Amino acid sequence: MRIVLLGPPGAGKGTQAGWIRDRYRIPQLSTGDMLRAAVANGTEVGRQAKAIMEAGKLVSDDVINAIVAERIDQPDCAGGFILDGFPRTTQQAAALEQMLAERGLALDVALEFKVDPAALVERISGRFSCASCGTGYHDQFRRPKVDGVCDVCGGTEFVRRKDDQPETVQARLEAYEAQTAPLLPYFRERGLLRTVDGMAPIEEVTAAVAAVLEAVVKDDGAANA
Ligand code: ADP
Ligand code: ADP
Ligand code: ZN
């Protein structure tokens, strides 16, 4: 299954991608995570991306498209993948379509997390993650079961993203509205768009995601039968 996750920063894409990854055993390809790793490792891409990310703007399409094209050719992507944070512009969406067509592949679904913009700043400002395994948490909405200890790996160190400060969040939300929101009609026209209510509690969103993906799997089975 090849899935695109759509929604503004803080919509819950990463949170649900973690669940989808475990459920369907397909990798979560987060372009944000890949870029943050590049910045941390001081690679050429990281040097180019750092200031842009800190300003809450989008990294250039060419750089991102190249990263994704290389990533989907890795063996772990053979059975499908989750694109979390890509595409983010119509140019990236066209590049993805071409990338997949060249490989004889197609997207199964573009899953939109619909959220009230007013909730996003609260979501993002409470976000933190485990420094060892990357599991995401929230000060209010998803605390570790034991304070200060990661549920998944037992790690005790947590990190907060530099671009999750209120000043940067506003720029990121604007970039979403201007550059990424046009992807909703783009995928709708292709019959690929499915929408879930991202304002519901995390477990309820997961249930809605599961229902959408089960229907996709069924359709796929029917198409291949
Ligand atoms: P995105 O990847 O779309 O930017 P995240 O999955 O990182 O969003 O979620 C942003 C923050 O909101 C995280 O701290 C996460 O724990 C929390 N969160 C995710 N989904 C929900 C939800 N349905 N209700 C409340 N908080 C949520
Ligand atoms: P969020 O989870 O809050 O939606 P991400 O982790 O996906 O944020 O992205 C963090 C930053 O990385 C973005 O603000 C942007 O600068 C850069 N970035 C990530 N994915 C892309 C992309 N597909 N195109 C351009 N820039 C990207
Ligand atoms: Zn952990």
PDB file of C-alpha atoms and ligand atoms in Angstrom:
ATOM      1  CA  MET A   1       0.000   0.000   0.000  1.00  0.00           C
ATOM      2  CA  ARG A   2       1.308   3.438  -0.959  1.00  0.00           C
ATOM      3  CA  ILE A   3      -0.158   6.249   1.113  1.00  0.00           C
ATOM      4  CA  VAL A   4       0.222  10.018   1.231  1.00  0.00           C
ATOM      5  CA  LEU A   5      -0.686  11.810   4.467  1.00  0.00           C
ATOM      6  CA  LEU A   6      -1.975  15.362   4.092  1.00  0.00           C
ATOM      7  CA  GLY A   7      -2.707  18.039   6.648  1.00  0.00           C
ATOM      8  CA  PRO A   8      -1.194  21.126   8.239  1.00  0.00           C
ATOM      9  CA  PRO A   9       1.649  20.998  10.766  1.00  0.00           C
ATOM     10  CA  GLY A  10       0.295  19.476  13.971  1.00  0.00           C
ATOM     11  CA  ALA A  11      -2.622  17.712  12.293  1.00  0.00           C
ATOM     12  CA  GLY A  12      -1.477  14.321  13.585  1.00  0.00           C
ATOM     13  CA  LYS A  13       0.196  12.886  10.483  1.00  0.00           C
ATOM     14  CA  GLY A  14       3.281  11.619  12.292  1.00  0.00           C
ATOM     15  CA  THR A  15       1.247  10.168  15.153  1.00  0.00           C
ATOM     16  CA  GLN A  16      -1.016   8.160  12.848  1.00  0.00           C
ATOM     17  CA  ALA A  17       1.863   7.252  10.507  1.00  0.00           C
ATOM     18  CA  GLY A  18       3.450   5.435  13.442  1.00  0.00           C
ATOM     19  CA  TRP A  19       0.321   3.377  13.874  1.00  0.00           C
ATOM     20  CA  ILE A  20      -0.059   2.657  10.126  1.00  0.00           C
ATOM     21  CA  ARG A  21       3.599   1.609   9.942  1.00  0.00           C
ATOM     22  CA  ASP A  22       3.173  -0.934  12.727  1.00  0.00           C
ATOM     23  CA  ARG A  23      -0.181  -2.191  11.458  1.00  0.00           C
ATOM     24  CA  TYR A  24       0.743  -2.641   7.791  1.00  0.00           C
ATOM     25  CA  ARG A  25       4.499  -3.133   8.202  1.00  0.00           C
ATOM     26  CA  ILE A  26       5.423  -0.465   5.700  1.00  0.00           C
ATOM     27  CA  PRO A  27       7.985   2.262   6.373  1.00  0.00           C
ATOM     28  CA  GLN A  28       7.071   5.825   7.331  1.00  0.00           C
ATOM     29  CA  LEU A  29       8.938   8.218   5.070  1.00  0.00           C
ATOM     30  CA  SER A  30       8.897  11.588   6.808  1.00  0.00           C
ATOM     31  CA  THR A  31      10.672  14.224   4.732  1.00  0.00           C
ATOM     32  CA  GLY A  32      10.822  16.434   7.850  1.00  0.00           C
ATOM     33  CA  ASP A  33      12.649  13.669   9.767  1.00  0.00           C
ATOM     34  CA  MET A  34      14.989  13.082   6.813  1.00  0.00           C
ATOM     35  CA  LEU A  35      15.811  16.788   6.625  1.00  0.00           C
ATOM     36  CA  ARG A  36      16.367  17.036  10.389  1.00  0.00           C
ATOM     37  CA  ALA A  37      18.744  14.059  10.166  1.00  0.00           C
ATOM     38  CA  ALA A  38      20.592  15.776   7.297  1.00  0.00           C
ATOM     39  CA  VAL A  39      20.911  18.963   9.369  1.00  0.00           C
ATOM     40  CA  ALA A  40      22.155  16.991  12.393  1.00  0.00           C
ATOM     41  CA  ASN A  41      24.702  15.167  10.246  1.00  0.00           C
ATOM     42  CA  GLY A  42      25.882  18.364   8.557  1.00  0.00           C
ATOM     43  CA  THR A  43      25.428  17.005   5.028  1.00  0.00           C
ATOM     44  CA  GLU A  44      25.239  19.294   1.989  1.00  0.00           C
ATOM     45  CA  VAL A  45      21.433  18.982   1.926  1.00  0.00           C
ATOM     46  CA  GLY A  46      21.346  19.734   5.654  1.00  0.00           C
ATOM     47  CA  ARG A  47      23.460  22.873   5.234  1.00  0.00           C
ATOM     48  CA  GLN A  48      21.093  24.100   2.518  1.00  0.00           C
ATOM     49  CA  ALA A  49      17.923  23.246   4.442  1.00  0.00           C
ATOM     50  CA  LYS A  50      18.749  24.465   7.954  1.00  0.00           C
ATOM     51  CA  ALA A  51      17.934  28.192   7.645  1.00  0.00           C
ATOM     52  CA  ILE A  52      14.869  27.519   5.478  1.00  0.00           C
ATOM     53  CA  MET A  53      13.437  25.118   8.057  1.00  0.00           C
ATOM     54  CA  GLU A  54      14.150  27.485  10.921  1.00  0.00           C
ATOM     55  CA  ALA A  55      12.226  30.187   9.039  1.00  0.00           C
ATOM     56  CA  GLY A  56       9.260  27.827   8.596  1.00  0.00           C
ATOM     57  CA  LYS A  57       9.526  27.901   4.809  1.00  0.00           C
ATOM     58  CA  LEU A  58       9.624  25.017   2.369  1.00  0.00           C
ATOM     59  CA  VAL A  59      12.859  23.485   1.128  1.00  0.00           C
ATOM     60  CA  SER A  60      13.190  23.523  -2.665  1.00  0.00           C
ATOM     61  CA  ASP A  61      11.208  20.996  -4.670  1.00  0.00           C
ATOM     62  CA  ASP A  62      14.283  19.657  -6.491  1.00  0.00           C
ATOM     63  CA  VAL A  63      16.091  18.812  -3.265  1.00  0.00           C
ATOM     64  CA  ILE A  64      13.041  17.117  -1.739  1.00  0.00           C
ATOM     65  CA  ASN A  65      12.094  15.213  -4.892  1.00  0.00           C
ATOM     66  CA  ALA A  66      15.613  13.794  -5.146  1.00  0.00           C
ATOM     67  CA  ILE A  67      15.554  12.663  -1.512  1.00  0.00           C
ATOM     68  CA  VAL A  68      12.224  10.893  -1.943  1.00  0.00           C
ATOM     69  CA  ALA A  69      13.136   9.272  -5.283  1.00  0.00           C
ATOM     70  CA  GLU A  70      16.221   7.774  -3.695  1.00  0.00           C
ATOM     71  CA  ARG A  71      14.366   6.644  -0.604  1.00  0.00           C
ATOM     72  CA  ILE A  72      11.536   4.782  -2.358  1.00  0.00           C
ATOM     73  CA  ASP A  73      14.078   2.659  -4.208  1.00  0.00           C
ATOM     74  CA  GLN A  74      15.326   1.160  -0.941  1.00  0.00           C
ATOM     75  CA  PRO A  75      14.358  -2.489  -0.467  1.00  0.00           C
ATOM     76  CA  ASP A  76      12.141  -1.801   2.558  1.00  0.00           C
ATOM     77  CA  CYS A  77       9.794   0.210   0.316  1.00  0.00           C
ATOM     78  CA  ALA A  78       9.078  -2.696  -2.021  1.00  0.00           C
ATOM     79  CA  GLY A  79       5.806  -3.556  -0.265  1.00  0.00           C
ATOM     80  CA  GLY A  80       4.626   0.040  -0.022  1.00  0.00           C
ATOM     81  CA  PHE A  81       5.264   3.114   2.112  1.00  0.00           C
ATOM     82  CA  ILE A  82       3.718   6.055   3.927  1.00  0.00           C
ATOM     83  CA  LEU A  83       4.665   9.499   2.697  1.00  0.00           C
ATOM     84  CA  ASP A  84       4.442  11.811   5.717  1.00  0.00           C
ATOM     85  CA  GLY A  85       5.017  15.460   4.775  1.00  0.00           C
ATOM     86  CA  PHE A  86       5.483  14.880   1.041  1.00  0.00           C
ATOM     87  CA  PRO A  87       4.267  16.081  -1.422  1.00  0.00           C
ATOM     88  CA  ARG A  88       3.815  19.629  -0.129  1.00  0.00           C
ATOM     89  CA  THR A  89       3.541  21.533  -3.425  1.00  0.00           C
ATOM     90  CA  THR A  90       1.779  20.739  -6.688  1.00  0.00           C
ATOM     91  CA  GLN A  91       5.213  20.501  -8.299  1.00  0.00           C
ATOM     92  CA  GLN A  92       6.155  17.779  -5.787  1.00  0.00           C
ATOM     93  CA  ALA A  93       2.849  16.011  -6.423  1.00  0.00           C
ATOM     94  CA  ALA A  94       3.541  15.947 -10.167  1.00  0.00           C
ATOM     95  CA  ALA A  95       7.079  14.710  -9.507  1.00  0.00           C
ATOM     96  CA  LEU A  96       5.703  11.934  -7.295  1.00  0.00           C
ATOM     97  CA  GLU A  97       3.224  10.869  -9.948  1.00  0.00           C
ATOM     98  CA  GLN A  98       6.030  10.639 -12.486  1.00  0.00           C
ATOM     99  CA  MET A  99       8.387   8.892 -10.070  1.00  0.00           C
ATOM    100  CA  LEU A 100       5.803   6.196  -9.409  1.00  0.00           C
ATOM    101  CA  ALA A 101       4.783   5.836 -13.069  1.00  0.00           C
ATOM    102  CA  GLU A 102       8.446   5.291 -14.034  1.00  0.00           C
ATOM    103  CA  ARG A 103       8.524   2.397 -11.598  1.00  0.00           C
ATOM    104  CA  GLY A 104       5.180   0.979 -12.714  1.00  0.00           C
ATOM    105  CA  LEU A 105       3.608   1.989  -9.396  1.00  0.00           C
ATOM    106  CA  ALA A 106       0.683   4.134  -8.307  1.00  0.00           C
ATOM    107  CA  LEU A 107      -0.619   5.750  -5.176  1.00  0.00           C
ATOM    108  CA  ASP A 108      -3.471   3.976  -3.374  1.00  0.00           C
ATOM    109  CA  VAL A 109      -4.776   6.800  -1.223  1.00  0.00           C
ATOM    110  CA  ALA A 110      -4.168  10.372  -0.077  1.00  0.00           C
ATOM    111  CA  LEU A 111      -5.403  10.654   3.484  1.00  0.00           C
ATOM    112  CA  GLU A 112      -6.339  14.108   4.727  1.00  0.00           C
ATOM    113  CA  PHE A 113      -6.429  15.011   8.436  1.00  0.00           C
ATOM    114  CA  LYS A 114      -8.963  17.786   8.711  1.00  0.00           C
ATOM    115  CA  VAL A 115      -8.336  20.014  11.718  1.00  0.00           C
ATOM    116  CA  ASP A 116      -9.504  23.330  13.092  1.00  0.00           C
ATOM    117  CA  PRO A 117      -6.584  25.744  12.473  1.00  0.00           C
ATOM    118  CA  ALA A 118      -7.152  27.219  15.943  1.00  0.00           C
ATOM    119  CA  ALA A 119      -6.086  23.910  17.526  1.00  0.00           C
ATOM    120  CA  LEU A 120      -2.764  23.655  15.733  1.00  0.00           C
ATOM    121  CA  VAL A 121      -0.680  26.073  17.779  1.00  0.00           C
ATOM    122  CA  GLU A 122      -1.675  24.218  20.958  1.00  0.00           C
ATOM    123  CA  ARG A 123      -0.875  20.880  19.332  1.00  0.00           C
ATOM    124  CA  ILE A 124       2.505  22.017  18.113  1.00  0.00           C
ATOM    125  CA  SER A 125       3.612  23.913  21.204  1.00  0.00           C
ATOM    126  CA  GLY A 126       2.969  20.837  23.387  1.00  0.00           C
ATOM    127  CA  ARG A 127       4.768  18.421  21.075  1.00  0.00           C
ATOM    128  CA  PHE A 128       7.898  16.527  22.141  1.00  0.00           C
ATOM    129  CA  SER A 129       9.444  13.210  21.229  1.00  0.00           C
ATOM    130  CA  CYS A 130      11.714  10.507  22.585  1.00  0.00           C
ATOM    131  CA  ALA A 131      15.345  11.277  21.787  1.00  0.00           C
ATOM    132  CA  SER A 132      16.165   7.578  21.297  1.00  0.00           C
ATOM    133  CA  CYS A 133      13.267   6.139  19.277  1.00  0.00           C
ATOM    134  CA  GLY A 134      11.414   9.224  18.025  1.00  0.00           C
ATOM    135  CA  THR A 135       8.005   8.313  19.441  1.00  0.00           C
ATOM    136  CA  GLY A 136       5.892  11.450  19.580  1.00  0.00           C
ATOM    137  CA  TYR A 137       4.170  12.799  22.686  1.00  0.00           C
ATOM    138  CA  HIS A 138       2.170  15.803  23.826  1.00  0.00           C
ATOM    139  CA  ASP A 139       2.249  17.666  27.158  1.00  0.00           C
ATOM    140  CA  GLN A 140      -1.520  17.405  27.424  1.00  0.00           C
ATOM    141  CA  PHE A 141      -2.889  14.971  24.846  1.00  0.00           C
ATOM    142  CA  ARG A 142      -0.387  12.137  24.863  1.00  0.00           C
ATOM    143  CA  ARG A 143       1.787  11.944  27.934  1.00  0.00           C
ATOM    144  CA  PRO A 144       4.056   8.938  28.497  1.00  0.00           C
ATOM    145  CA  LYS A 145       2.403   6.390  30.806  1.00  0.00           C
ATOM    146  CA  VAL A 146       5.165   6.984  33.339  1.00  0.00           C
ATOM    147  CA  ASP A 147       6.321  10.609  33.480  1.00  0.00           C
ATOM    148  CA  GLY A 148       9.750  11.041  31.918  1.00  0.00           C
ATOM    149  CA  VAL A 149       9.958   7.496  30.514  1.00  0.00           C
ATOM    150  CA  CYS A 150       9.271   6.590  26.876  1.00  0.00           C
ATOM    151  CA  ASP A 151       6.447   4.016  26.564  1.00  0.00           C
ATOM    152  CA  VAL A 152       8.127   2.319  23.627  1.00  0.00           C
ATOM    153  CA  CYS A 153      11.842   2.117  24.450  1.00  0.00           C
ATOM    154  CA  GLY A 154      12.162   3.189  28.088  1.00  0.00           C
ATOM    155  CA  GLY A 155      14.323   6.168  27.077  1.00  0.00           C
ATOM    156  CA  THR A 156      14.427   9.073  29.511  1.00  0.00           C
ATOM    157  CA  GLU A 157      15.604  11.850  27.194  1.00  0.00           C
ATOM    158  CA  PHE A 158      13.141  13.880  25.185  1.00  0.00           C
ATOM    159  CA  VAL A 159      13.516  16.586  22.563  1.00  0.00           C
ATOM    160  CA  ARG A 160      11.482  19.497  21.269  1.00  0.00           C
ATOM    161  CA  ARG A 161      11.784  20.802  17.734  1.00  0.00           C
ATOM    162  CA  LYS A 162      13.340  24.215  17.264  1.00  0.00           C
ATOM    163  CA  ASP A 163      10.734  25.112  14.629  1.00  0.00           C
ATOM    164  CA  ASP A 164       7.867  24.332  17.033  1.00  0.00           C
ATOM    165  CA  GLN A 165       8.089  27.819  18.583  1.00  0.00           C
ATOM    166  CA  PRO A 166       5.034  30.058  18.035  1.00  0.00           C
ATOM    167  CA  GLU A 167       6.880  32.521  15.738  1.00  0.00           C
ATOM    168  CA  THR A 168       7.881  29.781  13.305  1.00  0.00           C
ATOM    169  CA  VAL A 169       4.592  27.930  13.538  1.00  0.00           C
ATOM    170  CA  GLN A 170       2.736  30.882  12.011  1.00  0.00           C
ATOM    171  CA  ALA A 171       5.042  30.863   8.974  1.00  0.00           C
ATOM    172  CA  ARG A 172       4.589  27.108   8.600  1.00  0.00           C
ATOM    173  CA  LEU A 173       0.811  27.401   8.718  1.00  0.00           C
ATOM    174  CA  GLU A 174       0.955  30.098   6.049  1.00  0.00           C
ATOM    175  CA  ALA A 175       3.198  27.927   3.871  1.00  0.00           C
ATOM    176  CA  TYR A 176       0.654  25.127   4.249  1.00  0.00           C
ATOM    177  CA  GLU A 177      -2.286  27.304   3.193  1.00  0.00           C
ATOM    178  CA  ALA A 178      -0.482  28.837   0.230  1.00  0.00           C
ATOM    179  CA  GLN A 179       1.492  25.886  -1.094  1.00  0.00           C
ATOM    180  CA  THR A 180       0.102  22.614   0.248  1.00  0.00           C
ATOM    181  CA  ALA A 181      -3.674  23.114   0.557  1.00  0.00           C
ATOM    182  CA  PRO A 182      -3.992  23.118  -3.281  1.00  0.00           C
ATOM    183  CA  LEU A 183      -3.050  19.427  -3.139  1.00  0.00           C
ATOM    184  CA  LEU A 184      -6.474  18.600  -1.693  1.00  0.00           C
ATOM    185  CA  PRO A 185      -8.312  19.314  -4.987  1.00  0.00           C
ATOM    186  CA  TYR A 186      -5.375  17.783  -6.867  1.00  0.00           C
ATOM    187  CA  PHE A 187      -5.870  14.409  -5.182  1.00  0.00           C
ATOM    188  CA  ARG A 188      -9.651  14.731  -5.124  1.00  0.00           C
ATOM    189  CA  GLU A 189      -9.680  15.079  -8.913  1.00  0.00           C
ATOM    190  CA  ARG A 190      -7.704  11.853  -9.131  1.00  0.00           C
ATOM    191  CA  GLY A 191     -10.203  10.031  -6.930  1.00  0.00           C
ATOM    192  CA  LEU A 192      -7.552   9.408  -4.271  1.00  0.00           C
ATOM    193  CA  LEU A 193      -8.587  11.763  -1.479  1.00  0.00           C
ATOM    194  CA  ARG A 194     -10.072  10.415   1.748  1.00  0.00           C
ATOM    195  CA  THR A 195     -10.682  12.645   4.746  1.00  0.00           C
ATOM    196  CA  VAL A 196     -10.736  11.857   8.463  1.00  0.00           C
ATOM    197  CA  ASP A 197     -11.656  14.149  11.364  1.00  0.00           C
ATOM    198  CA  GLY A 198      -8.291  15.002  12.902  1.00  0.00           C
ATOM    199  CA  MET A 199      -9.925  16.842  15.827  1.00  0.00           C
ATOM    200  CA  ALA A 200     -11.108  13.626  17.490  1.00  0.00           C
ATOM    201  CA  PRO A 201      -9.019  12.012  20.264  1.00  0.00           C
ATOM    202  CA  ILE A 202      -5.964  10.117  18.945  1.00  0.00           C
ATOM    203  CA  GLU A 203      -7.527   6.635  19.301  1.00  0.00           C
ATOM    204  CA  GLU A 204     -10.658   7.715  17.433  1.00  0.00           C
ATOM    205  CA  VAL A 205      -8.600   9.169  14.607  1.00  0.00           C
ATOM    206  CA  THR A 206      -6.725   5.872  14.428  1.00  0.00           C
ATOM    207  CA  ALA A 207     -10.012   3.977  14.149  1.00  0.00           C
ATOM    208  CA  ALA A 208     -11.139   6.246  11.300  1.00  0.00           C
ATOM    209  CA  VAL A 209      -7.786   5.779   9.533  1.00  0.00           C
ATOM    210  CA  ALA A 210      -8.079   2.018   9.947  1.00  0.00           C
ATOM    211  CA  ALA A 211     -11.553   2.053   8.380  1.00  0.00           C
ATOM    212  CA  VAL A 212     -10.335   4.036   5.366  1.00  0.00           C
ATOM    213  CA  LEU A 213      -7.310   1.801   4.831  1.00  0.00           C
ATOM    214  CA  GLU A 214      -9.280  -1.419   5.225  1.00  0.00           C
ATOM    215  CA  ALA A 215     -11.618  -0.210   2.465  1.00  0.00           C
ATOM    216  CA  VAL A 216      -8.612   0.583   0.258  1.00  0.00           C
ATOM    217  CA  VAL A 217      -7.129  -2.872   0.842  1.00  0.00           C
ATOM    218  CA  LYS A 218     -10.473  -4.491  -0.010  1.00  0.00           C
ATOM    219  CA  ASP A 219     -10.834  -2.449  -3.217  1.00  0.00           C
ATOM    220  CA  ASP A 220      -7.284  -3.362  -4.137  1.00  0.00           C
ATOM    221  CA  GLY A 221      -8.009  -7.022  -3.596  1.00  0.00           C
ATOM    222  CA  ALA A 222     -11.105  -6.767  -5.768  1.00  0.00           C
ATOM    223  CA  ALA A 223      -9.179  -4.962  -8.487  1.00  0.00           C
ATOM    224  CA  ASN A 224      -6.440  -7.606  -8.489  1.00  0.00           C
ATOM    225  CA  ALA A 225      -8.772 -10.594  -8.289  1.00  0.00           C
TER     226      ALA A 225
HETATM  227  P1  ADP B   1       2.095  16.320  12.318  1.00  0.00           P
HETATM  228  O1  ADP B   1       3.008  15.153  12.009  1.00  0.00           O
HETATM  229  O2  ADP B   1       0.906  16.363  11.417  1.00  0.00           O
HETATM  230  O3  ADP B   1       2.835  17.623  12.349  1.00  0.00           O
HETATM  231  P2  ADP B   1       1.944  15.156  15.010  1.00  0.00           P
HETATM  232  O4  ADP B   1       1.506  13.766  14.740  1.00  0.00           O
HETATM  233  O5  ADP B   1       3.370  15.377  15.365  1.00  0.00           O
HETATM  234  O6  ADP B   1       1.498  16.127  13.773  1.00  0.00           O
HETATM  235  O7  ADP B   1       1.009  15.755  16.169  1.00  0.00           O
HETATM  236  C1  ADP B   1       1.243  17.043  16.717  1.00  0.00           C
HETATM  237  C2  ADP B   1       1.091  16.985  18.239  1.00  0.00           C
HETATM  238  O8  ADP B   1      -0.292  16.773  18.573  1.00  0.00           O
HETATM  239  C3  ADP B   1       1.852  15.858  18.893  1.00  0.00           C
HETATM  240  O9  ADP B   1       2.339  16.309  20.147  1.00  0.00           O
HETATM  241  C4  ADP B   1       0.808  14.748  19.080  1.00  0.00           C
HETATM  242  O10 ADP B   1       1.084  13.946  20.212  1.00  0.00           O
HETATM  243  C5  ADP B   1      -0.474  15.533  19.253  1.00  0.00           C
HETATM  244  N1  ADP B   1      -1.631  14.901  18.614  1.00  0.00           N
HETATM  245  C6  ADP B   1      -1.663  14.143  17.487  1.00  0.00           C
HETATM  246  N2  ADP B   1      -2.922  13.759  17.183  1.00  0.00           N
HETATM  247  C7  ADP B   1      -3.726  14.300  18.148  1.00  0.00           C
HETATM  248  C8  ADP B   1      -5.151  14.259  18.401  1.00  0.00           C
HETATM  249  N3  ADP B   1      -5.991  13.590  17.596  1.00  0.00           N
HETATM  250  N4  ADP B   1      -5.596  14.927  19.490  1.00  0.00           N
HETATM  251  C9  ADP B   1      -4.756  15.606  20.307  1.00  0.00           C
HETATM  252  N5  ADP B   1      -3.424  15.676  20.118  1.00  0.00           N
HETATM  253  C10 ADP B   1      -2.904  15.027  19.067  1.00  0.00           C
HETATM  254  P1  ADP B   2       5.217  18.913  10.457  1.00  0.00           P
HETATM  255  O1  ADP B   2       5.334  17.515  10.980  1.00  0.00           O
HETATM  256  O2  ADP B   2       5.036  19.882  11.545  1.00  0.00           O
HETATM  257  O3  ADP B   2       4.191  19.012   9.362  1.00  0.00           O
HETATM  258  P2  ADP B   2       7.671  18.415   9.032  1.00  0.00           P
HETATM  259  O4  ADP B   2       8.486  17.701  10.027  1.00  0.00           O
HETATM  260  O5  ADP B   2       6.962  17.617   8.003  1.00  0.00           O
HETATM  261  O6  ADP B   2       6.624  19.335   9.806  1.00  0.00           O
HETATM  262  O7  ADP B   2       8.562  19.478   8.268  1.00  0.00           O
HETATM  263  C1  ADP B   2       9.458  20.346   8.953  1.00  0.00           C
HETATM  264  C2  ADP B   2      10.085  21.298   7.945  1.00  0.00           C
HETATM  265  O8  ADP B   2      10.857  20.558   6.974  1.00  0.00           O
HETATM  266  C3  ADP B   2       9.096  22.102   7.085  1.00  0.00           C
HETATM  267  O9  ADP B   2       8.686  23.284   7.739  1.00  0.00           O
HETATM  268  C4  ADP B   2       9.937  22.393   5.842  1.00  0.00           C
HETATM  269  O10 ADP B   2      10.868  23.436   6.064  1.00  0.00           O
HETATM  270  C5  ADP B   2      10.729  21.096   5.672  1.00  0.00           C
HETATM  271  N1  ADP B   2      10.032  20.113   4.804  1.00  0.00           N
HETATM  272  C6  ADP B   2       9.575  18.880   5.171  1.00  0.00           C
HETATM  273  N2  ADP B   2       9.006  18.254   4.138  1.00  0.00           N
HETATM  274  C7  ADP B   2       9.096  19.104   3.079  1.00  0.00           C
HETATM  275  C8  ADP B   2       8.667  19.047   1.723  1.00  0.00           C
HETATM  276  N3  ADP B   2       8.009  17.963   1.236  1.00  0.00           N
HETATM  277  N4  ADP B   2       8.918  20.117   0.927  1.00  0.00           N
HETATM  278  C9  ADP B   2       9.567  21.199   1.398  1.00  0.00           C
HETATM  279  N5  ADP B   2       9.983  21.327   2.649  1.00  0.00           N
HETATM  280  C10 ADP B   2       9.762  20.291   3.511  1.00  0.00           C
HETATM  281 ZN    ZN B   3      11.569   5.916  22.960  1.00  0.00          ZN
END
